[in-house]
mmCIF file of the C-alpha atoms, coordinates in Angstrom:
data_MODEL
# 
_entry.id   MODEL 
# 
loop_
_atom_site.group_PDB 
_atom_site.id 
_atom_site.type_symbol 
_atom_site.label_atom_id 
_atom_site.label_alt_id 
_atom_site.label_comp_id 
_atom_site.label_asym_id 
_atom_site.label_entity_id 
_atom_site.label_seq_id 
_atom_site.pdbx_PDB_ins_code 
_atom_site.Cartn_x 
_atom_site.Cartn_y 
_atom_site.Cartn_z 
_atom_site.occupancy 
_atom_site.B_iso_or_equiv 
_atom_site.pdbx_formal_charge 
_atom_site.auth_seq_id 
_atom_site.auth_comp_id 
_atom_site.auth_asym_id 
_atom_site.auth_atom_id 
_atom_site.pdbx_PDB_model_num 
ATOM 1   C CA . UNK A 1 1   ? -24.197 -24.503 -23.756 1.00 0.00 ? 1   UNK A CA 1 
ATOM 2   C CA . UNK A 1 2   ? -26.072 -22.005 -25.862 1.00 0.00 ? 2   UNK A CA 1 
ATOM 3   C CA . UNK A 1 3   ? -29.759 -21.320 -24.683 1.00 0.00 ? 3   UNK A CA 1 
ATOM 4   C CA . UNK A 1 4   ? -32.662 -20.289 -27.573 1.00 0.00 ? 4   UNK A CA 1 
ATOM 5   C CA . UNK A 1 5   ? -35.118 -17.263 -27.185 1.00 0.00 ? 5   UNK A CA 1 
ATOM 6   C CA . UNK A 1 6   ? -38.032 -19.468 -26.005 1.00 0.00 ? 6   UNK A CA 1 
ATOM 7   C CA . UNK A 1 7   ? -35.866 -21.399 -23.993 1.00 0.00 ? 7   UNK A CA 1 
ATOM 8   C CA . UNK A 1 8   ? -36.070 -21.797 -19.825 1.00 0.00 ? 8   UNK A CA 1 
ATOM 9   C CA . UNK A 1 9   ? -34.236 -23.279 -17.231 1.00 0.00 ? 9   UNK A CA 1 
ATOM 10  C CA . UNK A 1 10  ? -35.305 -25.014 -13.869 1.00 0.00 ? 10  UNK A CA 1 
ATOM 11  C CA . UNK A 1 11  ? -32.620 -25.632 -11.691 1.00 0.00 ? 11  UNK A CA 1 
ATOM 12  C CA . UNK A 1 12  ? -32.034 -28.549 -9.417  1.00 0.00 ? 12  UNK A CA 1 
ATOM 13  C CA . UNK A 1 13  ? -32.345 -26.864 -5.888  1.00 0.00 ? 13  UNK A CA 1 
ATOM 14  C CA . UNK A 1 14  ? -32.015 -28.810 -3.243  1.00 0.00 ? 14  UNK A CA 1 
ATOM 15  C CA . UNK A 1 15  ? -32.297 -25.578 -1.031  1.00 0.00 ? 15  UNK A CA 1 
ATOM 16  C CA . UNK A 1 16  ? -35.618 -25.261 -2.207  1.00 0.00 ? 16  UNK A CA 1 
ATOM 17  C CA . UNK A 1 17  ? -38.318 -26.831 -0.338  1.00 0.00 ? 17  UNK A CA 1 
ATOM 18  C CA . UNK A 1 18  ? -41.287 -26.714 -2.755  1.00 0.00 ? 18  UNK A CA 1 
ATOM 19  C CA . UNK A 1 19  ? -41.008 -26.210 -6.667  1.00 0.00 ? 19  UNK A CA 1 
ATOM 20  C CA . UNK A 1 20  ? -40.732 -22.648 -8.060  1.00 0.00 ? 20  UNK A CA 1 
ATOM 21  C CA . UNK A 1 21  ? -42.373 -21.843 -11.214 1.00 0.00 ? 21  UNK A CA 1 
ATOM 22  C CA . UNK A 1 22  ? -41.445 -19.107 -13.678 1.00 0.00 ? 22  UNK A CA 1 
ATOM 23  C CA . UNK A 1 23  ? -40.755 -18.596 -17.279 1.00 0.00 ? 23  UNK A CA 1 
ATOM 24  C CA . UNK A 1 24  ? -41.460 -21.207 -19.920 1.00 0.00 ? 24  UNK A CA 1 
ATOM 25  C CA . UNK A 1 25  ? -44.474 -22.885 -17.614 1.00 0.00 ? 25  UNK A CA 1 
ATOM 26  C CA . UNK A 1 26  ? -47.873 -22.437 -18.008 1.00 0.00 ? 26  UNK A CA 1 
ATOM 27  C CA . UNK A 1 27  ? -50.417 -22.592 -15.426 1.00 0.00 ? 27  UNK A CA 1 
ATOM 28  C CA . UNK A 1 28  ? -52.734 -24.982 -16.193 1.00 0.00 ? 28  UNK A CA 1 
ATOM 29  C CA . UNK A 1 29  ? -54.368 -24.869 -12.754 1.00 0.00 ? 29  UNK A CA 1 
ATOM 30  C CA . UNK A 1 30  ? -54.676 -22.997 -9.446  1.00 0.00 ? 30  UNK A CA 1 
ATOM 31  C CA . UNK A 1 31  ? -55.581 -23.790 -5.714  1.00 0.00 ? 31  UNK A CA 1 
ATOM 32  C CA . UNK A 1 32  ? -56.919 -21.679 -3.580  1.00 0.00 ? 32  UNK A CA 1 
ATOM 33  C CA . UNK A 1 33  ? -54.322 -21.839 -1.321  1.00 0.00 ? 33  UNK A CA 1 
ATOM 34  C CA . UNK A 1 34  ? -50.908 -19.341 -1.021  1.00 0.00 ? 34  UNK A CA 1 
ATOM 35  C CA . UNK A 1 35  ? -47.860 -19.472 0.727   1.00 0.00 ? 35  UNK A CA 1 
ATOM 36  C CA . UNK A 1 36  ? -45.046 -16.677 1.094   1.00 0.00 ? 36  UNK A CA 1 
ATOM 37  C CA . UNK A 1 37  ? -42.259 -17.244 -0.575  1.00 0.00 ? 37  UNK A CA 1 
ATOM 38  C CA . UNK A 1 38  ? -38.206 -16.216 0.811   1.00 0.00 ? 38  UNK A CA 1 
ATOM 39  C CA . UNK A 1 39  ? -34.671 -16.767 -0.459  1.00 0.00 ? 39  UNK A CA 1 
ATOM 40  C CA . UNK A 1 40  ? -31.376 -16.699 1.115   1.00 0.00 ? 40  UNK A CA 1 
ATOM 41  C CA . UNK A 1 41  ? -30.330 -12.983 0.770   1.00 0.00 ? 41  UNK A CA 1 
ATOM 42  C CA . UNK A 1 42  ? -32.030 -9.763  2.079   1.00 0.00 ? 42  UNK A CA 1 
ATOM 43  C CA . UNK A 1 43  ? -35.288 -8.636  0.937   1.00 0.00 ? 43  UNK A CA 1 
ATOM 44  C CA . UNK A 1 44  ? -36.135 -11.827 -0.729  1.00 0.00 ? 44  UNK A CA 1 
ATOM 45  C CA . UNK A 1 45  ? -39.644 -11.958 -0.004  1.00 0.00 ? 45  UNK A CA 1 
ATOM 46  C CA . UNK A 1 46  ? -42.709 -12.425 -2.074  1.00 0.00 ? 46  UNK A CA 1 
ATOM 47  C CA . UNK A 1 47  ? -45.969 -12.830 -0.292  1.00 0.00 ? 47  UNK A CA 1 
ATOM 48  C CA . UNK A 1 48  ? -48.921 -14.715 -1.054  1.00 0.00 ? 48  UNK A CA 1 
ATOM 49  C CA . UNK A 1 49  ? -47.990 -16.665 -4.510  1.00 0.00 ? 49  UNK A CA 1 
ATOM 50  C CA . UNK A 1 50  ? -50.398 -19.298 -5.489  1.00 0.00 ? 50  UNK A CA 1 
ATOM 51  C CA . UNK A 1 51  ? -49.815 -23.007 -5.751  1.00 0.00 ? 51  UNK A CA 1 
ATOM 52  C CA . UNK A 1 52  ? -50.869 -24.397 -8.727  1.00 0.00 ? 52  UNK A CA 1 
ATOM 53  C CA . UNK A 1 53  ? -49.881 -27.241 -11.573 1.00 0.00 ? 53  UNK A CA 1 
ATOM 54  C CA . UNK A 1 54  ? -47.706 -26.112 -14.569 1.00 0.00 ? 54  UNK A CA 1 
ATOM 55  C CA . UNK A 1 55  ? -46.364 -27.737 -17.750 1.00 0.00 ? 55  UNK A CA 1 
ATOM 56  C CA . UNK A 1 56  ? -43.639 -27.010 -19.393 1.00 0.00 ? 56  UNK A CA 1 
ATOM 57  C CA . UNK A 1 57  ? -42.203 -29.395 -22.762 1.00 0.00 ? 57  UNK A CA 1 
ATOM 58  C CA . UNK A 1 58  ? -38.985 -31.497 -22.361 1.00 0.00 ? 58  UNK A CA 1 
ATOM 59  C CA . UNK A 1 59  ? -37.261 -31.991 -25.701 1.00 0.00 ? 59  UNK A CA 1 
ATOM 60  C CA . UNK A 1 60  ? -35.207 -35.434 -25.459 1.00 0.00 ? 60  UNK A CA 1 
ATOM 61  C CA . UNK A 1 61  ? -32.374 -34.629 -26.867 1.00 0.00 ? 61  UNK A CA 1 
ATOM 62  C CA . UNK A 1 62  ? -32.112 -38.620 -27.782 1.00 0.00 ? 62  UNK A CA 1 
ATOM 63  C CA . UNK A 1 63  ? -35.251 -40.003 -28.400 1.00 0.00 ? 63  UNK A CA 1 
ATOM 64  C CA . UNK A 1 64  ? -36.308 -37.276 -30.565 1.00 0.00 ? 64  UNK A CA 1 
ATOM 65  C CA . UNK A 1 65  ? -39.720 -36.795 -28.348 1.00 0.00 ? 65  UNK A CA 1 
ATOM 66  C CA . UNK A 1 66  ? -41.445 -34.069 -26.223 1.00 0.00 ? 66  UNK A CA 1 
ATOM 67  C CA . UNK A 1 67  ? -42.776 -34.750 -22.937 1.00 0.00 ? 67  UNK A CA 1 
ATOM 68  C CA . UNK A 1 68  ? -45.092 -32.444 -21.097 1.00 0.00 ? 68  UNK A CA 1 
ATOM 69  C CA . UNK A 1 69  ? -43.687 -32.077 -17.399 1.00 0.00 ? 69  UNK A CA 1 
ATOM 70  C CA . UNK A 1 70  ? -45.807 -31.464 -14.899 1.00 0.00 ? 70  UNK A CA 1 
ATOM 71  C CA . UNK A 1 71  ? -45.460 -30.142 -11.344 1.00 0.00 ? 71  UNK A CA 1 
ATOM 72  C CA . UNK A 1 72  ? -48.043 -30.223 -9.283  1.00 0.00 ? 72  UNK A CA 1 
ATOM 73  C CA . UNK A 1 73  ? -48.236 -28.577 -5.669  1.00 0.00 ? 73  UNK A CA 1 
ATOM 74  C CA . UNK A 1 74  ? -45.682 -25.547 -7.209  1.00 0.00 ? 74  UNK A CA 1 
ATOM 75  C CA . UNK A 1 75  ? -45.279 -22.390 -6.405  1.00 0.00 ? 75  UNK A CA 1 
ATOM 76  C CA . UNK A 1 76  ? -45.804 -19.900 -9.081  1.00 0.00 ? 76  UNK A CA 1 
ATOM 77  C CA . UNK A 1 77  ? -43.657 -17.027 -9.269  1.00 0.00 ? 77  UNK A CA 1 
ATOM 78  C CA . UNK A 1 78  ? -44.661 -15.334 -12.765 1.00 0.00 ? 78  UNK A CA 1 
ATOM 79  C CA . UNK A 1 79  ? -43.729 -14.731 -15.883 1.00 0.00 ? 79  UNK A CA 1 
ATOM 80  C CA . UNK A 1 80  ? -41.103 -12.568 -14.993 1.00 0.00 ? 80  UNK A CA 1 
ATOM 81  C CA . UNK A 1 81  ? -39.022 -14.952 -13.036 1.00 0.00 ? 81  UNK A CA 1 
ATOM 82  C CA . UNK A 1 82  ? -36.650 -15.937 -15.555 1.00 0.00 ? 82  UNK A CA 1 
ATOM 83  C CA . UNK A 1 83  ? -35.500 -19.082 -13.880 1.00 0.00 ? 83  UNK A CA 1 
ATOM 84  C CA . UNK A 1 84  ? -37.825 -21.870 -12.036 1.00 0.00 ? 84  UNK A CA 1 
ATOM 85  C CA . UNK A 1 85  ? -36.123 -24.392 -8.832  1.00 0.00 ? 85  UNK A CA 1 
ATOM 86  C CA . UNK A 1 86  ? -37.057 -27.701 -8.886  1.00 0.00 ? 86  UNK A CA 1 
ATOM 87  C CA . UNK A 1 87  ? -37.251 -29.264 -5.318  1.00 0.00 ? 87  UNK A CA 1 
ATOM 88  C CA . UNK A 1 88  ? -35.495 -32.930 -5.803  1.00 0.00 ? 88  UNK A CA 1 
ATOM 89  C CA . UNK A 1 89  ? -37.286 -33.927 -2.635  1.00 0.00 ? 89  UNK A CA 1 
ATOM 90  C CA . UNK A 1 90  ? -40.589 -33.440 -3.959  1.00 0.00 ? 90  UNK A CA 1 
ATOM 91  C CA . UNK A 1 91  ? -39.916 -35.056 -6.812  1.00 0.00 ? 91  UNK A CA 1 
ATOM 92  C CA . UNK A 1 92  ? -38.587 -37.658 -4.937  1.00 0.00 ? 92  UNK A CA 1 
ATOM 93  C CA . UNK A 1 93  ? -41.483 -37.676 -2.776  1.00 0.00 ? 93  UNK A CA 1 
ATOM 94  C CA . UNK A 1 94  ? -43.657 -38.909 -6.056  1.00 0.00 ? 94  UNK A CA 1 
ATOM 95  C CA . UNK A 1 95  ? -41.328 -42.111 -6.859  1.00 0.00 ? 95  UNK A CA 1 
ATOM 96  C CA . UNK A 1 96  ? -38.448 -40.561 -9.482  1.00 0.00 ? 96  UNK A CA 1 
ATOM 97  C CA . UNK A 1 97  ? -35.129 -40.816 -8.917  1.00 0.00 ? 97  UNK A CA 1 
ATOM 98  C CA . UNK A 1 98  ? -33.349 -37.420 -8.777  1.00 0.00 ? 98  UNK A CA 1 
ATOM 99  C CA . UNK A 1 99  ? -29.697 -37.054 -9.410  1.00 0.00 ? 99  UNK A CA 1 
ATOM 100 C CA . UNK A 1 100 ? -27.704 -33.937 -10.217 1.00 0.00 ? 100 UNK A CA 1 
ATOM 101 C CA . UNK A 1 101 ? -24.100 -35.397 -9.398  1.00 0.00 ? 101 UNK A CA 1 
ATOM 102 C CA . UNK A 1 102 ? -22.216 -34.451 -13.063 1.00 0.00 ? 102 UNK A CA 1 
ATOM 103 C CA . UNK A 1 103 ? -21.597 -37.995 -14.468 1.00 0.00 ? 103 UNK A CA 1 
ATOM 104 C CA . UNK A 1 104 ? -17.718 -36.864 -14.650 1.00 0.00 ? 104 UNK A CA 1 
ATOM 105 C CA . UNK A 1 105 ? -17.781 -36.214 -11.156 1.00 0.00 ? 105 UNK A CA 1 
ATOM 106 C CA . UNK A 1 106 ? -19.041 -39.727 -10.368 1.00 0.00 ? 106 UNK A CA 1 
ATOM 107 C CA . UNK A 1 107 ? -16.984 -41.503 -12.988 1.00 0.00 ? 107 UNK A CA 1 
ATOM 108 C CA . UNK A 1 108 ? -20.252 -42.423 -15.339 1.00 0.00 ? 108 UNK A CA 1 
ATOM 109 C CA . UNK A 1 109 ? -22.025 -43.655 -12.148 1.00 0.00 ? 109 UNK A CA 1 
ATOM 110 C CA . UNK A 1 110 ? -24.736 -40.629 -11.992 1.00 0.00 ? 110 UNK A CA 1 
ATOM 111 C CA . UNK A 1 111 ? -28.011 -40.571 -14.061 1.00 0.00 ? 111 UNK A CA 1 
ATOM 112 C CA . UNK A 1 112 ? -27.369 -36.679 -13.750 1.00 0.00 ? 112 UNK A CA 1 
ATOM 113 C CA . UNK A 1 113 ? -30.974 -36.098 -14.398 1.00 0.00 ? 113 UNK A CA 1 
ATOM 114 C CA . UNK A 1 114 ? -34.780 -37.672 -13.160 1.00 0.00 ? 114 UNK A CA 1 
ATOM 115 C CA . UNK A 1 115 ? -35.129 -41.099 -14.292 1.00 0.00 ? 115 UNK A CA 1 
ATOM 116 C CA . UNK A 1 116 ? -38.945 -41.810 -14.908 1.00 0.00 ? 116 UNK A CA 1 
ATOM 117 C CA . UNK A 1 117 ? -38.226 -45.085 -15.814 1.00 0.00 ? 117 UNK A CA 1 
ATOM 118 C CA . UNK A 1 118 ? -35.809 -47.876 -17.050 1.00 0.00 ? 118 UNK A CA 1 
ATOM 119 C CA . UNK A 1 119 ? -36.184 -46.306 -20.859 1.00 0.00 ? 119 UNK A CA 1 
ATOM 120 C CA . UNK A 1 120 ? -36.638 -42.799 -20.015 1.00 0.00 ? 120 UNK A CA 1 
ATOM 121 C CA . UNK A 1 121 ? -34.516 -40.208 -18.486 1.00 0.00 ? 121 UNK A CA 1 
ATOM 122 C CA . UNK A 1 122 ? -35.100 -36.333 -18.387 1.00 0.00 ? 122 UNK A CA 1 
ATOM 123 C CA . UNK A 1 123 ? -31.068 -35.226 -18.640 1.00 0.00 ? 123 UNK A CA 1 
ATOM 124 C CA . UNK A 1 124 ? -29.744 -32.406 -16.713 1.00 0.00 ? 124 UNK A CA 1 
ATOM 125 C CA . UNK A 1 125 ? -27.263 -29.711 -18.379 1.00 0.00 ? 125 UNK A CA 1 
ATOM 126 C CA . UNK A 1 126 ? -24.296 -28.174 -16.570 1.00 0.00 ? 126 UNK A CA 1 
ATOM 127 C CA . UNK A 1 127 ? -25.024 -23.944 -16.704 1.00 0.00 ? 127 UNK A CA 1 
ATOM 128 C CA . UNK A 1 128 ? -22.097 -22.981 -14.963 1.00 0.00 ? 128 UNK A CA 1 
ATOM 129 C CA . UNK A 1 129 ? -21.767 -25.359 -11.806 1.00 0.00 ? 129 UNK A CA 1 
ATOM 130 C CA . UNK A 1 130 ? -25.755 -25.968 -11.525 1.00 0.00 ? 130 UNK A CA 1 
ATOM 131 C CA . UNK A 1 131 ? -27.570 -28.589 -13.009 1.00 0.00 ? 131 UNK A CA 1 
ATOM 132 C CA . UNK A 1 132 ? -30.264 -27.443 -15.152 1.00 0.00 ? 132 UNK A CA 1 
ATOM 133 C CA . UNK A 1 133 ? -33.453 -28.975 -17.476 1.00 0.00 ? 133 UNK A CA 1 
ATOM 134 C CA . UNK A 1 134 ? -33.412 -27.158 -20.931 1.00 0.00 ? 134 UNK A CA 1 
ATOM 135 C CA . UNK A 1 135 ? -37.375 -26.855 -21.300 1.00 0.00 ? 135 UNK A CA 1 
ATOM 136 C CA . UNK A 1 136 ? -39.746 -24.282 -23.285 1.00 0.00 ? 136 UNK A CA 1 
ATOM 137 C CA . UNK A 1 137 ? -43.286 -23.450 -22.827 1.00 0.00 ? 137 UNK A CA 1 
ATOM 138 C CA . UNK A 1 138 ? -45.056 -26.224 -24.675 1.00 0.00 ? 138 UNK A CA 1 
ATOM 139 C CA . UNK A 1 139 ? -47.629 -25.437 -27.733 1.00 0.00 ? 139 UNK A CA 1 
ATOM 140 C CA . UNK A 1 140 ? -51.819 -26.345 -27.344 1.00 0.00 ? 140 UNK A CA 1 
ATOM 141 C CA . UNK A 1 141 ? -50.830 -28.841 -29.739 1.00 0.00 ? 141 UNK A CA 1 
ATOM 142 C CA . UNK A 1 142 ? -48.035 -30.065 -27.086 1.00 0.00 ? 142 UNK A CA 1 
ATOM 143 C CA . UNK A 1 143 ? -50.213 -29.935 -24.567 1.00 0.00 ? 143 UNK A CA 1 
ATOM 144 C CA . UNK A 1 144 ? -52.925 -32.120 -26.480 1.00 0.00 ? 144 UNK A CA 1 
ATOM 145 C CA . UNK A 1 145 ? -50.493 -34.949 -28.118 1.00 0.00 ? 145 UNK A CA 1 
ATOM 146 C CA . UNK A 1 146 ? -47.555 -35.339 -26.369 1.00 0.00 ? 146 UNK A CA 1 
ATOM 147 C CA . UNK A 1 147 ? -47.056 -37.631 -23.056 1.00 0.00 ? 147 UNK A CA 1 
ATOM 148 C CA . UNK A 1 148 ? -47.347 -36.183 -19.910 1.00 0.00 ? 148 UNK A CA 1 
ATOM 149 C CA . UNK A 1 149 ? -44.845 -36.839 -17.206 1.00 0.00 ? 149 UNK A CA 1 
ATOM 150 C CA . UNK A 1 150 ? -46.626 -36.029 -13.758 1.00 0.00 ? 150 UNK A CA 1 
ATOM 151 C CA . UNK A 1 151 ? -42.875 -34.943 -11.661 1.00 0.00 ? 151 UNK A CA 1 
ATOM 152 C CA . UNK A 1 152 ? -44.935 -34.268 -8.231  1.00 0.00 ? 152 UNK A CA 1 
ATOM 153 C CA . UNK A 1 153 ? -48.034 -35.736 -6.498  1.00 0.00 ? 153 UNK A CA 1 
ATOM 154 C CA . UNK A 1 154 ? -51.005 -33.789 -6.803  1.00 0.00 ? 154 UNK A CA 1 
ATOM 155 C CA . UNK A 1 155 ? -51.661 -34.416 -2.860  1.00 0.00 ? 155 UNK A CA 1 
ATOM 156 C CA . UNK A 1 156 ? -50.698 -31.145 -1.158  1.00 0.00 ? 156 UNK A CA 1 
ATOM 157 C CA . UNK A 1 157 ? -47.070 -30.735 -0.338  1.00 0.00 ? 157 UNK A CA 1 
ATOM 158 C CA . UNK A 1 158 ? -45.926 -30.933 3.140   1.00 0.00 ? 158 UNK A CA 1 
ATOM 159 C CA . UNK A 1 159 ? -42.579 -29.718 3.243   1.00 0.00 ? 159 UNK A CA 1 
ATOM 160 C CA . UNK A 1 160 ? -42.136 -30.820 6.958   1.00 0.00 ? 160 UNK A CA 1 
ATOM 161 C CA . UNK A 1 161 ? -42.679 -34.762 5.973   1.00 0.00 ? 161 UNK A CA 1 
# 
């Protein structure tokens, strides 16, 4: 799997608690609220990053559209953070179903991906042994035309539910 320039991955995490936004999202809006942020190895920590909604643009590679995902409730990590972790329980939480089982590994059985619906599908990639969503940062014109696909509630995130 060959990645473009412009191109960013999210990763399905299910050691993350809350969505992690980096490169190839844009903020479209921020709370006023922060949280500190930690990962599993020493000196992990990043302190007071906002929450806020971000898009980023899904290319289907089938039907030939772009959808304009949208996490609400996320935490944004910058620019710089080359890769973004999408929590499957949040996006759970909102009504998708969340998969990220390789469809070999279940013998065809897996969706391997969120299913919005009965027709629609956001597929996952393997990079490696993680599951990953190919997406870009979208254009104004994106952002303007295109569907948006809402992945987590705009009510605040309570990771403890």
């Amino acid at each position: 799997m060959s990645y473009q320039e412009n191109e960013a991955i999210s990763i399905d995490d299910s050691g993350a608690d809350t969505t992690c936004l980096g490169y190839g999202w844009i903020v479209m809006d921020m709370t006023e609220r922060v949280c500190n942020v930690s990962g599993f190895g020493a000196n992990m920590e990043l302190k007071e990053r906002p929450i806020v909604s971000a898009a980023t643009a899904y290319d289907h590679p089938y039907d030939g559209n772009t959808y304009i995902l949208q996490v609400n409730e996320g935490i944004w990590l910058g620019e710089d953070q080359k890769h973004s972790l999408l929590c499957p329980n949040q996006i759970r939480d909102h009504g998708y179903e969340c998969d990220s089982i390789p469809r070999f590994k279940s013998k065809g059985k897996s969706i391997h991906g969120i299913k919005i619906s009965e027709d629609l599908t956001l597929h996952y990639e393997l990079k490696g042994k993680q599951s990953v969503l190919r997406t870009r940062k979208p254009t104004r014109a994106e952002l303007r035309n295109c569907e948006i696909i809402e992945l987590t509630s705009a009510e605040p995130w309570d990771v403890a539910q």
